[in-house]
Amino acid sequence: MALALFLAVFLAVPGVQAAEQFSCAGDPLSAEVFQGAVDAAGIPNSNGGTVPGAFIVIRWRGISLQLPRTNNAGPPSYTDGRWWWQALDPDRPEFSQRRGEVEHYSCERTPQAIGAGTGEHAENG
């Protein structure tokens, strides 16, 4: 019953994309884009299939960040003023934070684990 309720809620959330997996500064990072509510539908910057009101959830090093989409021209970027994410190159996104000076973290896409999310497990041989 709980599983059915979870699936009903999960499937009812519009605009959810599967989380993408990266390695950033040597640690695993997941990034998941949500379309979110949009107040100003007339804003013309809809590059990358997102519009202002969209946000990204990043999970990295035990923290979870929800960064709102900016209205910057070009490919979607996300920031809360401290953290920044942009995927000009989807395989090597830009990820940084401002802590006095800007710290940049080198990121690259990691291959999806075989059987991830399916309940399958790799056997050790």
mmCIF file with all atom_site columns, N, CA and C in Angstrom, residues 20-80:
data_model
loop_
_atom_site.group_PDB
_atom_site.id
_atom_site.type_symbol
_atom_site.label_atom_id
_atom_site.label_alt_id
_atom_site.label_comp_id
_atom_site.label_asym_id
_atom_site.label_entity_id
_atom_site.label_seq_id
_atom_site.pdbx_PDB_ins_code
_atom_site.Cartn_x
_atom_site.Cartn_y
_atom_site.Cartn_z
_atom_site.occupancy
_atom_site.B_iso_or_equiv
_atom_site.pdbx_formal_charge
_atom_site.auth_seq_id
_atom_site.auth_comp_id
_atom_site.auth_asym_id
_atom_site.auth_atom_id
_atom_site.pdbx_PDB_model_num
ATOM 1   N N  . GLU A 1 20 ? 20.991 12.629 -13.249 1.00 0.00 ? 20 GLU A N  1
ATOM 2   C CA . GLU A 1 20 ? 22.207 12.327 -13.987 1.00 0.00 ? 20 GLU A CA 1
ATOM 3   C C  . GLU A 1 20 ? 23.334 12.159 -12.978 1.00 0.00 ? 20 GLU A C  1
ATOM 4   N N  . GLN A 1 21 ? 24.270 11.287 -13.287 1.00 0.00 ? 21 GLN A N  1
ATOM 5   C CA . GLN A 1 21 ? 25.354 10.963 -12.364 1.00 0.00 ? 21 GLN A CA 1
ATOM 6   C C  . GLN A 1 21 ? 26.679 11.524 -12.874 1.00 0.00 ? 21 GLN A C  1
ATOM 7   N N  . PHE A 1 22 ? 27.417 12.141 -11.956 1.00 0.00 ? 22 PHE A N  1
ATOM 8   C CA . PHE A 1 22 ? 28.700 12.740 -12.278 1.00 0.00 ? 22 PHE A CA 1
ATOM 9   C C  . PHE A 1 22 ? 29.702 12.407 -11.178 1.00 0.00 ? 22 PHE A C  1
ATOM 10  N N  . SER A 1 23 ? 30.958 12.633 -11.478 1.00 0.00 ? 23 SER A N  1
ATOM 11  C CA . SER A 1 23 ? 32.015 12.623 -10.479 1.00 0.00 ? 23 SER A CA 1
ATOM 12  C C  . SER A 1 23 ? 32.547 14.044 -10.439 1.00 0.00 ? 23 SER A C  1
ATOM 13  N N  . CYS A 1 24 ? 32.467 14.689 -9.270  1.00 0.00 ? 24 CYS A N  1
ATOM 14  C CA . CYS A 1 24 ? 32.917 16.073 -9.127  1.00 0.00 ? 24 CYS A CA 1
ATOM 15  C C  . CYS A 1 24 ? 33.945 16.130 -8.006  1.00 0.00 ? 24 CYS A C  1
ATOM 16  N N  . ALA A 1 25 ? 35.126 16.588 -8.343  1.00 0.00 ? 25 ALA A N  1
ATOM 17  C CA . ALA A 1 25 ? 36.244 16.661 -7.400  1.00 0.00 ? 25 ALA A CA 1
ATOM 18  C C  . ALA A 1 25 ? 36.458 15.308 -6.730  1.00 0.00 ? 25 ALA A C  1
ATOM 19  N N  . GLY A 1 26 ? 36.257 14.235 -7.503  1.00 0.00 ? 26 GLY A N  1
ATOM 20  C CA . GLY A 1 26 ? 36.512 12.886 -7.011  1.00 0.00 ? 26 GLY A CA 1
ATOM 21  C C  . GLY A 1 26 ? 35.378 12.245 -6.236  1.00 0.00 ? 26 GLY A C  1
ATOM 22  N N  . ASP A 1 27 ? 34.263 12.953 -6.056  1.00 0.00 ? 27 ASP A N  1
ATOM 23  C CA . ASP A 1 27 ? 33.129 12.402 -5.305  1.00 0.00 ? 27 ASP A CA 1
ATOM 24  C C  . ASP A 1 27 ? 31.896 12.301 -6.185  1.00 0.00 ? 27 ASP A C  1
ATOM 25  N N  . PRO A 1 28 ? 31.053 11.270 -5.946  1.00 0.00 ? 28 PRO A N  1
ATOM 26  C CA . PRO A 1 28 ? 29.834 11.132 -6.751  1.00 0.00 ? 28 PRO A CA 1
ATOM 27  C C  . PRO A 1 28 ? 28.878 12.306 -6.521  1.00 0.00 ? 28 PRO A C  1
ATOM 28  N N  . LEU A 1 29 ? 28.219 12.719 -7.596  1.00 0.00 ? 29 LEU A N  1
ATOM 29  C CA . LEU A 1 29 ? 27.242 13.808 -7.544  1.00 0.00 ? 29 LEU A CA 1
ATOM 30  C C  . LEU A 1 29 ? 26.074 13.410 -8.426  1.00 0.00 ? 29 LEU A C  1
ATOM 31  N N  . SER A 1 30 ? 24.845 13.638 -7.944  1.00 0.00 ? 30 SER A N  1
ATOM 32  C CA . SER A 1 30 ? 23.669 13.442 -8.789  1.00 0.00 ? 30 SER A CA 1
ATOM 33  C C  . SER A 1 30 ? 22.997 14.793 -8.995  1.00 0.00 ? 30 SER A C  1
ATOM 34  N N  . ALA A 1 31 ? 22.485 15.004 -10.199 1.00 0.00 ? 31 ALA A N  1
ATOM 35  C CA . ALA A 1 31 ? 21.824 16.250 -10.566 1.00 0.00 ? 31 ALA A CA 1
ATOM 36  C C  . ALA A 1 31 ? 20.499 15.915 -11.227 1.00 0.00 ? 31 ALA A C  1
ATOM 37  N N  . GLU A 1 32 ? 19.428 16.464 -10.690 1.00 0.00 ? 32 GLU A N  1
ATOM 38  C CA . GLU A 1 32 ? 18.076 16.159 -11.179 1.00 0.00 ? 32 GLU A CA 1
ATOM 39  C C  . GLU A 1 32 ? 17.318 17.460 -11.426 1.00 0.00 ? 32 GLU A C  1
ATOM 40  N N  . VAL A 1 33 ? 16.858 17.665 -12.663 1.00 0.00 ? 33 VAL A N  1
ATOM 41  C CA . VAL A 1 33 ? 16.155 18.886 -13.045 1.00 0.00 ? 33 VAL A CA 1
ATOM 42  C C  . VAL A 1 33 ? 14.656 18.706 -12.869 1.00 0.00 ? 33 VAL A C  1
ATOM 43  N N  . PHE A 1 34 ? 14.002 19.713 -12.307 1.00 0.00 ? 34 PHE A N  1
ATOM 44  C CA . PHE A 1 34 ? 12.549 19.761 -12.130 1.00 0.00 ? 34 PHE A CA 1
ATOM 45  C C  . PHE A 1 34 ? 12.048 21.017 -12.819 1.00 0.00 ? 34 PHE A C  1
ATOM 46  N N  . GLN A 1 35 ? 10.923 20.915 -13.523 1.00 0.00 ? 35 GLN A N  1
ATOM 47  C CA . GLN A 1 35 ? 10.387 22.085 -14.220 1.00 0.00 ? 35 GLN A CA 1
ATOM 48  C C  . GLN A 1 35 ? 9.808  23.115 -13.254 1.00 0.00 ? 35 GLN A C  1
ATOM 49  N N  . GLY A 1 36 ? 9.220  22.687 -12.151 1.00 0.00 ? 36 GLY A N  1
ATOM 50  C CA . GLY A 1 36 ? 8.712  23.631 -11.162 1.00 0.00 ? 36 GLY A CA 1
ATOM 51  C C  . GLY A 1 36 ? 7.553  24.457 -11.677 1.00 0.00 ? 36 GLY A C  1
ATOM 52  N N  . ALA A 1 37 ? 7.049  25.307 -10.816 1.00 0.00 ? 37 ALA A N  1
ATOM 53  C CA . ALA A 1 37 ? 5.957  26.213 -11.185 1.00 0.00 ? 37 ALA A CA 1
ATOM 54  C C  . ALA A 1 37 ? 6.549  27.412 -11.912 1.00 0.00 ? 37 ALA A C  1
ATOM 55  N N  . VAL A 1 38 ? 5.864  27.903 -12.910 1.00 0.00 ? 38 VAL A N  1
ATOM 56  C CA . VAL A 1 38 ? 6.352  29.040 -13.679 1.00 0.00 ? 38 VAL A CA 1
ATOM 57  C C  . VAL A 1 38 ? 5.345  30.171 -13.541 1.00 0.00 ? 38 VAL A C  1
ATOM 58  N N  . ASP A 1 39 ? 5.803  31.295 -12.998 1.00 0.00 ? 39 ASP A N  1
ATOM 59  C CA . ASP A 1 39 ? 4.920  32.442 -12.819 1.00 0.00 ? 39 ASP A CA 1
ATOM 60  C C  . ASP A 1 39 ? 4.831  33.304 -14.072 1.00 0.00 ? 39 ASP A C  1
ATOM 61  N N  . ALA A 1 40 ? 5.934  33.441 -14.783 1.00 0.00 ? 40 ALA A N  1
ATOM 62  C CA . ALA A 1 40 ? 5.981  34.353 -15.912 1.00 0.00 ? 40 ALA A CA 1
ATOM 63  C C  . ALA A 1 40 ? 6.187  33.569 -17.207 1.00 0.00 ? 40 ALA A C  1
ATOM 64  N N  . ALA A 1 41 ? 5.114  33.058 -17.761 1.00 0.00 ? 41 ALA A N  1
ATOM 65  C CA . ALA A 1 41 ? 5.201  32.220 -18.961 1.00 0.00 ? 41 ALA A CA 1
ATOM 66  C C  . ALA A 1 41 ? 5.710  32.989 -20.174 1.00 0.00 ? 41 ALA A C  1
ATOM 67  N N  . GLY A 1 42 ? 5.639  34.315 -20.170 1.00 0.00 ? 42 GLY A N  1
ATOM 68  C CA . GLY A 1 42 ? 6.064  35.113 -21.318 1.00 0.00 ? 42 GLY A CA 1
ATOM 69  C C  . GLY A 1 42 ? 7.559  35.357 -21.387 1.00 0.00 ? 42 GLY A C  1
ATOM 70  N N  . ILE A 1 43 ? 8.334  34.882 -20.429 1.00 0.00 ? 43 ILE A N  1
ATOM 71  C CA . ILE A 1 43 ? 9.786  35.081 -20.470 1.00 0.00 ? 43 ILE A CA 1
ATOM 72  C C  . ILE A 1 43 ? 10.341 34.221 -21.593 1.00 0.00 ? 43 ILE A C  1
ATOM 73  N N  . PRO A 1 44 ? 11.065 34.836 -22.525 1.00 0.00 ? 44 PRO A N  1
ATOM 74  C CA . PRO A 1 44 ? 11.451 34.123 -23.744 1.00 0.00 ? 44 PRO A CA 1
ATOM 75  C C  . PRO A 1 44 ? 12.575 33.100 -23.600 1.00 0.00 ? 44 PRO A C  1
ATOM 76  N N  . ASN A 1 45 ? 13.372 33.109 -22.559 1.00 0.00 ? 45 ASN A N  1
ATOM 77  C CA . ASN A 1 45 ? 14.516 32.207 -22.476 1.00 0.00 ? 45 ASN A CA 1
ATOM 78  C C  . ASN A 1 45 ? 14.073 30.822 -22.024 1.00 0.00 ? 45 ASN A C  1
ATOM 79  N N  . SER A 1 46 ? 13.886 29.942 -22.994 1.00 0.00 ? 46 SER A N  1
ATOM 80  C CA . SER A 1 46 ? 13.477 28.573 -22.673 1.00 0.00 ? 46 SER A CA 1
ATOM 81  C C  . SER A 1 46 ? 14.470 27.574 -23.244 1.00 0.00 ? 46 SER A C  1
ATOM 82  N N  . ASN A 1 47 ? 15.743 27.970 -23.383 1.00 0.00 ? 47 ASN A N  1
ATOM 83  C CA . ASN A 1 47 ? 16.775 27.076 -23.887 1.00 0.00 ? 47 ASN A CA 1
ATOM 84  C C  . ASN A 1 47 ? 16.886 25.839 -23.019 1.00 0.00 ? 47 ASN A C  1
ATOM 85  N N  . GLY A 1 48 ? 17.204 24.733 -23.615 1.00 0.00 ? 48 GLY A N  1
ATOM 86  C CA . GLY A 1 48 ? 17.389 23.491 -22.872 1.00 0.00 ? 48 GLY A CA 1
ATOM 87  C C  . GLY A 1 48 ? 16.085 22.907 -22.367 1.00 0.00 ? 48 GLY A C  1
ATOM 88  N N  . GLY A 1 49 ? 14.942 23.425 -22.844 1.00 0.00 ? 49 GLY A N  1
ATOM 89  C CA . GLY A 1 49 ? 13.656 22.890 -22.416 1.00 0.00 ? 49 GLY A CA 1
ATOM 90  C C  . GLY A 1 49 ? 13.254 23.308 -21.016 1.00 0.00 ? 49 GLY A C  1
ATOM 91  N N  . THR A 1 50 ? 13.963 24.272 -20.426 1.00 0.00 ? 50 THR A N  1
ATOM 92  C CA . THR A 1 50 ? 13.590 24.751 -19.094 1.00 0.00 ? 50 THR A CA 1
ATOM 93  C C  . THR A 1 50 ? 13.226 26.218 -19.191 1.00 0.00 ? 50 THR A C  1
ATOM 94  N N  . VAL A 1 51 ? 12.472 26.683 -18.239 1.00 0.00 ? 51 VAL A N  1
ATOM 95  C CA . VAL A 1 51 ? 12.099 28.092 -18.158 1.00 0.00 ? 51 VAL A CA 1
ATOM 96  C C  . VAL A 1 51 ? 12.317 28.549 -16.725 1.00 0.00 ? 51 VAL A C  1
ATOM 97  N N  . PRO A 1 52 ? 12.390 29.866 -16.500 1.00 0.00 ? 52 PRO A N  1
ATOM 98  C CA . PRO A 1 52 ? 12.503 30.321 -15.121 1.00 0.00 ? 52 PRO A CA 1
ATOM 99  C C  . PRO A 1 52 ? 11.370 29.725 -14.293 1.00 0.00 ? 52 PRO A C  1
ATOM 100 N N  . GLY A 1 53 ? 11.688 29.261 -13.110 1.00 0.00 ? 53 GLY A N  1
ATOM 101 C CA . GLY A 1 53 ? 10.752 28.507 -12.275 1.00 0.00 ? 53 GLY A CA 1
ATOM 102 C C  . GLY A 1 53 ? 11.233 27.078 -12.140 1.00 0.00 ? 53 GLY A C  1
ATOM 103 N N  . ALA A 1 54 ? 12.038 26.641 -13.102 1.00 0.00 ? 54 ALA A N  1
ATOM 104 C CA . ALA A 1 54 ? 12.652 25.315 -13.015 1.00 0.00 ? 54 ALA A CA 1
ATOM 105 C C  . ALA A 1 54 ? 13.753 25.366 -11.954 1.00 0.00 ? 54 ALA A C  1
ATOM 106 N N  . PHE A 1 55 ? 14.158 24.205 -11.460 1.00 0.00 ? 55 PHE A N  1
ATOM 107 C CA . PHE A 1 55 ? 15.256 24.137 -10.504 1.00 0.00 ? 55 PHE A CA 1
ATOM 108 C C  . PHE A 1 55 ? 15.961 22.803 -10.641 1.00 0.00 ? 55 PHE A C  1
ATOM 109 N N  . ILE A 1 56 ? 17.148 22.729 -10.080 1.00 0.00 ? 56 ILE A N  1
ATOM 110 C CA . ILE A 1 56 ? 17.937 21.504 -10.094 1.00 0.00 ? 56 ILE A CA 1
ATOM 111 C C  . ILE A 1 56 ? 18.234 21.115 -8.650  1.00 0.00 ? 56 ILE A C  1
ATOM 112 N N  . VAL A 1 57 ? 18.183 19.828 -8.381  1.00 0.00 ? 57 VAL A N  1
ATOM 113 C CA . VAL A 1 57 ? 18.563 19.307 -7.062  1.00 0.00 ? 57 VAL A CA 1
ATOM 114 C C  . VAL A 1 57 ? 19.870 18.558 -7.244  1.00 0.00 ? 57 VAL A C  1
ATOM 115 N N  . ILE A 1 58 ? 20.865 19.000 -6.503  1.00 0.00 ? 58 ILE A N  1
ATOM 116 C CA . ILE A 1 58 ? 22.205 18.400 -6.551  1.00 0.00 ? 58 ILE A CA 1
ATOM 117 C C  . ILE A 1 58 ? 22.482 17.755 -5.206  1.00 0.00 ? 58 ILE A C  1
ATOM 118 N N  . ARG A 1 59 ? 22.917 16.490 -5.265  1.00 0.00 ? 59 ARG A N  1
ATOM 119 C CA . ARG A 1 59 ? 23.307 15.764 -4.050  1.00 0.00 ? 59 ARG A CA 1
ATOM 120 C C  . ARG A 1 59 ? 24.791 15.431 -4.179  1.00 0.00 ? 59 ARG A C  1
ATOM 121 N N  . TRP A 1 60 ? 25.578 15.920 -3.200  1.00 0.00 ? 60 TRP A N  1
ATOM 122 C CA . TRP A 1 60 ? 27.035 15.789 -3.293  1.00 0.00 ? 60 TRP A CA 1
ATOM 123 C C  . TRP A 1 60 ? 27.633 15.931 -1.904  1.00 0.00 ? 60 TRP A C  1
ATOM 124 N N  . ARG A 1 61 ? 28.522 15.039 -1.548  1.00 0.00 ? 61 ARG A N  1
ATOM 125 C CA . ARG A 1 61 ? 29.252 15.107 -0.280  1.00 0.00 ? 61 ARG A CA 1
ATOM 126 C C  . ARG A 1 61 ? 28.332 15.281 0.926   1.00 0.00 ? 61 ARG A C  1
ATOM 127 N N  . GLY A 1 62 ? 27.209 14.585 0.914   1.00 0.00 ? 62 GLY A N  1
ATOM 128 C CA . GLY A 1 62 ? 26.291 14.622 2.055   1.00 0.00 ? 62 GLY A CA 1
ATOM 129 C C  . GLY A 1 62 ? 25.404 15.846 2.129   1.00 0.00 ? 62 GLY A C  1
ATOM 130 N N  . ILE A 1 63 ? 25.434 16.699 1.107   1.00 0.00 ? 63 ILE A N  1
ATOM 131 C CA . ILE A 1 63 ? 24.537 17.854 1.097   1.00 0.00 ? 63 ILE A CA 1
ATOM 132 C C  . ILE A 1 63 ? 23.560 17.732 -0.063  1.00 0.00 ? 63 ILE A C  1
ATOM 133 N N  . SER A 1 64 ? 22.439 18.400 0.074   1.00 0.00 ? 64 SER A N  1
ATOM 134 C CA . SER A 1 64 ? 21.432 18.441 -0.981  1.00 0.00 ? 64 SER A CA 1
ATOM 135 C C  . SER A 1 64 ? 21.132 19.908 -1.257  1.00 0.00 ? 64 SER A C  1
ATOM 136 N N  . LEU A 1 65 ? 21.337 20.326 -2.491  1.00 0.00 ? 65 LEU A N  1
ATOM 137 C CA . LEU A 1 65 ? 21.130 21.716 -2.892  1.00 0.00 ? 65 LEU A CA 1
ATOM 138 C C  . LEU A 1 65 ? 19.961 21.802 -3.859  1.00 0.00 ? 65 LEU A C  1
ATOM 139 N N  . GLN A 1 66 ? 19.088 22.763 -3.660  1.00 0.00 ? 66 GLN A N  1
ATOM 140 C CA . GLN A 1 66 ? 18.032 23.054 -4.625  1.00 0.00 ? 66 GLN A CA 1
ATOM 141 C C  . GLN A 1 66 ? 18.340 24.432 -5.189  1.00 0.00 ? 66 GLN A C  1
ATOM 142 N N  . LEU A 1 67 ? 18.802 24.459 -6.439  1.00 0.00 ? 67 LEU A N  1
ATOM 143 C CA . LEU A 1 67 ? 19.224 25.705 -7.059  1.00 0.00 ? 67 LEU A CA 1
ATOM 144 C C  . LEU A 1 67 ? 18.212 26.144 -8.108  1.00 0.00 ? 67 LEU A C  1
ATOM 145 N N  . PRO A 1 68 ? 17.704 27.368 -7.987  1.00 0.00 ? 68 PRO A N  1
ATOM 146 C CA . PRO A 1 68 ? 16.747 27.861 -8.984  1.00 0.00 ? 68 PRO A CA 1
ATOM 147 C C  . PRO A 1 68 ? 17.430 28.192 -10.305 1.00 0.00 ? 68 PRO A C  1
ATOM 148 N N  . ARG A 1 69 ? 16.676 28.046 -11.384 1.00 0.00 ? 69 ARG A N  1
ATOM 149 C CA . ARG A 1 69 ? 17.189 28.363 -12.713 1.00 0.00 ? 69 ARG A CA 1
ATOM 150 C C  . ARG A 1 69 ? 17.325 29.863 -12.848 1.00 0.00 ? 69 ARG A C  1
ATOM 151 N N  . THR A 1 70 ? 18.416 30.295 -13.460 1.00 0.00 ? 70 THR A N  1
ATOM 152 C CA . THR A 1 70 ? 18.606 31.721 -13.724 1.00 0.00 ? 70 THR A CA 1
ATOM 153 C C  . THR A 1 70 ? 17.869 32.090 -15.002 1.00 0.00 ? 70 THR A C  1
ATOM 154 N N  . ASN A 1 71 ? 17.806 33.361 -15.294 1.00 0.00 ? 71 ASN A N  1
ATOM 155 C CA . ASN A 1 71 ? 17.252 33.808 -16.566 1.00 0.00 ? 71 ASN A CA 1
ATOM 156 C C  . ASN A 1 71 ? 18.369 34.278 -17.487 1.00 0.00 ? 71 ASN A C  1
ATOM 157 N N  . ASN A 1 72 ? 19.576 33.782 -17.267 1.00 0.00 ? 72 ASN A N  1
ATOM 158 C CA . ASN A 1 72 ? 20.687 34.121 -18.143 1.00 0.00 ? 72 ASN A CA 1
ATOM 159 C C  . ASN A 1 72 ? 20.437 33.560 -19.531 1.00 0.00 ? 72 ASN A C  1
ATOM 160 N N  . ALA A 1 73 ? 20.879 34.261 -20.547 1.00 0.00 ? 73 ALA A N  1
ATOM 161 C CA . ALA A 1 73 ? 20.743 33.778 -21.918 1.00 0.00 ? 73 ALA A CA 1
ATOM 162 C C  . ALA A 1 73 ? 21.609 32.538 -22.106 1.00 0.00 ? 73 ALA A C  1
ATOM 163 N N  . GLY A 1 74 ? 21.205 31.689 -23.029 1.00 0.00 ? 74 GLY A N  1
ATOM 164 C CA . GLY A 1 74 ? 21.987 30.502 -23.345 1.00 0.00 ? 74 GLY A CA 1
ATOM 165 C C  . GLY A 1 74 ? 21.497 29.275 -22.614 1.00 0.00 ? 74 GLY A C  1
ATOM 166 N N  . PRO A 1 75 ? 22.345 28.246 -22.565 1.00 0.00 ? 75 PRO A N  1
ATOM 167 C CA . PRO A 1 75 ? 21.954 27.001 -21.889 1.00 0.00 ? 75 PRO A CA 1
ATOM 168 C C  . PRO A 1 75 ? 21.574 27.258 -20.426 1.00 0.00 ? 75 PRO A C  1
ATOM 169 N N  . PRO A 1 76 ? 20.676 26.444 -19.878 1.00 0.00 ? 76 PRO A N  1
ATOM 170 C CA . PRO A 1 76 ? 20.224 26.669 -18.500 1.00 0.00 ? 76 PRO A CA 1
ATOM 171 C C  . PRO A 1 76 ? 21.381 26.684 -17.502 1.00 0.00 ? 76 PRO A C  1
ATOM 172 N N  . SER A 1 77 ? 21.292 27.615 -16.561 1.00 0.00 ? 77 SER A N  1
ATOM 173 C CA . SER A 1 77 ? 22.221 27.660 -15.438 1.00 0.00 ? 77 SER A CA 1
ATOM 174 C C  . SER A 1 77 ? 21.384 27.809 -14.176 1.00 0.00 ? 77 SER A C  1
ATOM 175 N N  . TYR A 1 78 ? 21.966 27.418 -13.056 1.00 0.00 ? 78 TYR A N  1
ATOM 176 C CA . TYR A 1 78 ? 21.244 27.389 -11.777 1.00 0.00 ? 78 TYR A CA 1
ATOM 177 C C  . TYR A 1 78 ? 22.150 27.951 -10.704 1.00 0.00 ? 78 TYR A C  1
ATOM 178 N N  . THR A 1 79 ? 21.606 28.801 -9.832  1.00 0.00 ? 79 THR A N  1
ATOM 179 C CA . THR A 1 79 ? 22.406 29.344 -8.739  1.00 0.00 ? 79 THR A CA 1
ATOM 180 C C  . THR A 1 79 ? 21.518 29.834 -7.609  1.00 0.00 ? 79 THR A C  1
ATOM 181 N N  . ASP A 1 80 ? 22.071 29.781 -6.403  1.00 0.00 ? 80 ASP A N  1
ATOM 182 C CA . ASP A 1 80 ? 21.416 30.387 -5.245  1.00 0.00 ? 80 ASP A CA 1
ATOM 183 C C  . ASP A 1 80 ? 22.248 31.553 -4.728  1.00 0.00 ? 80 ASP A C  1
#
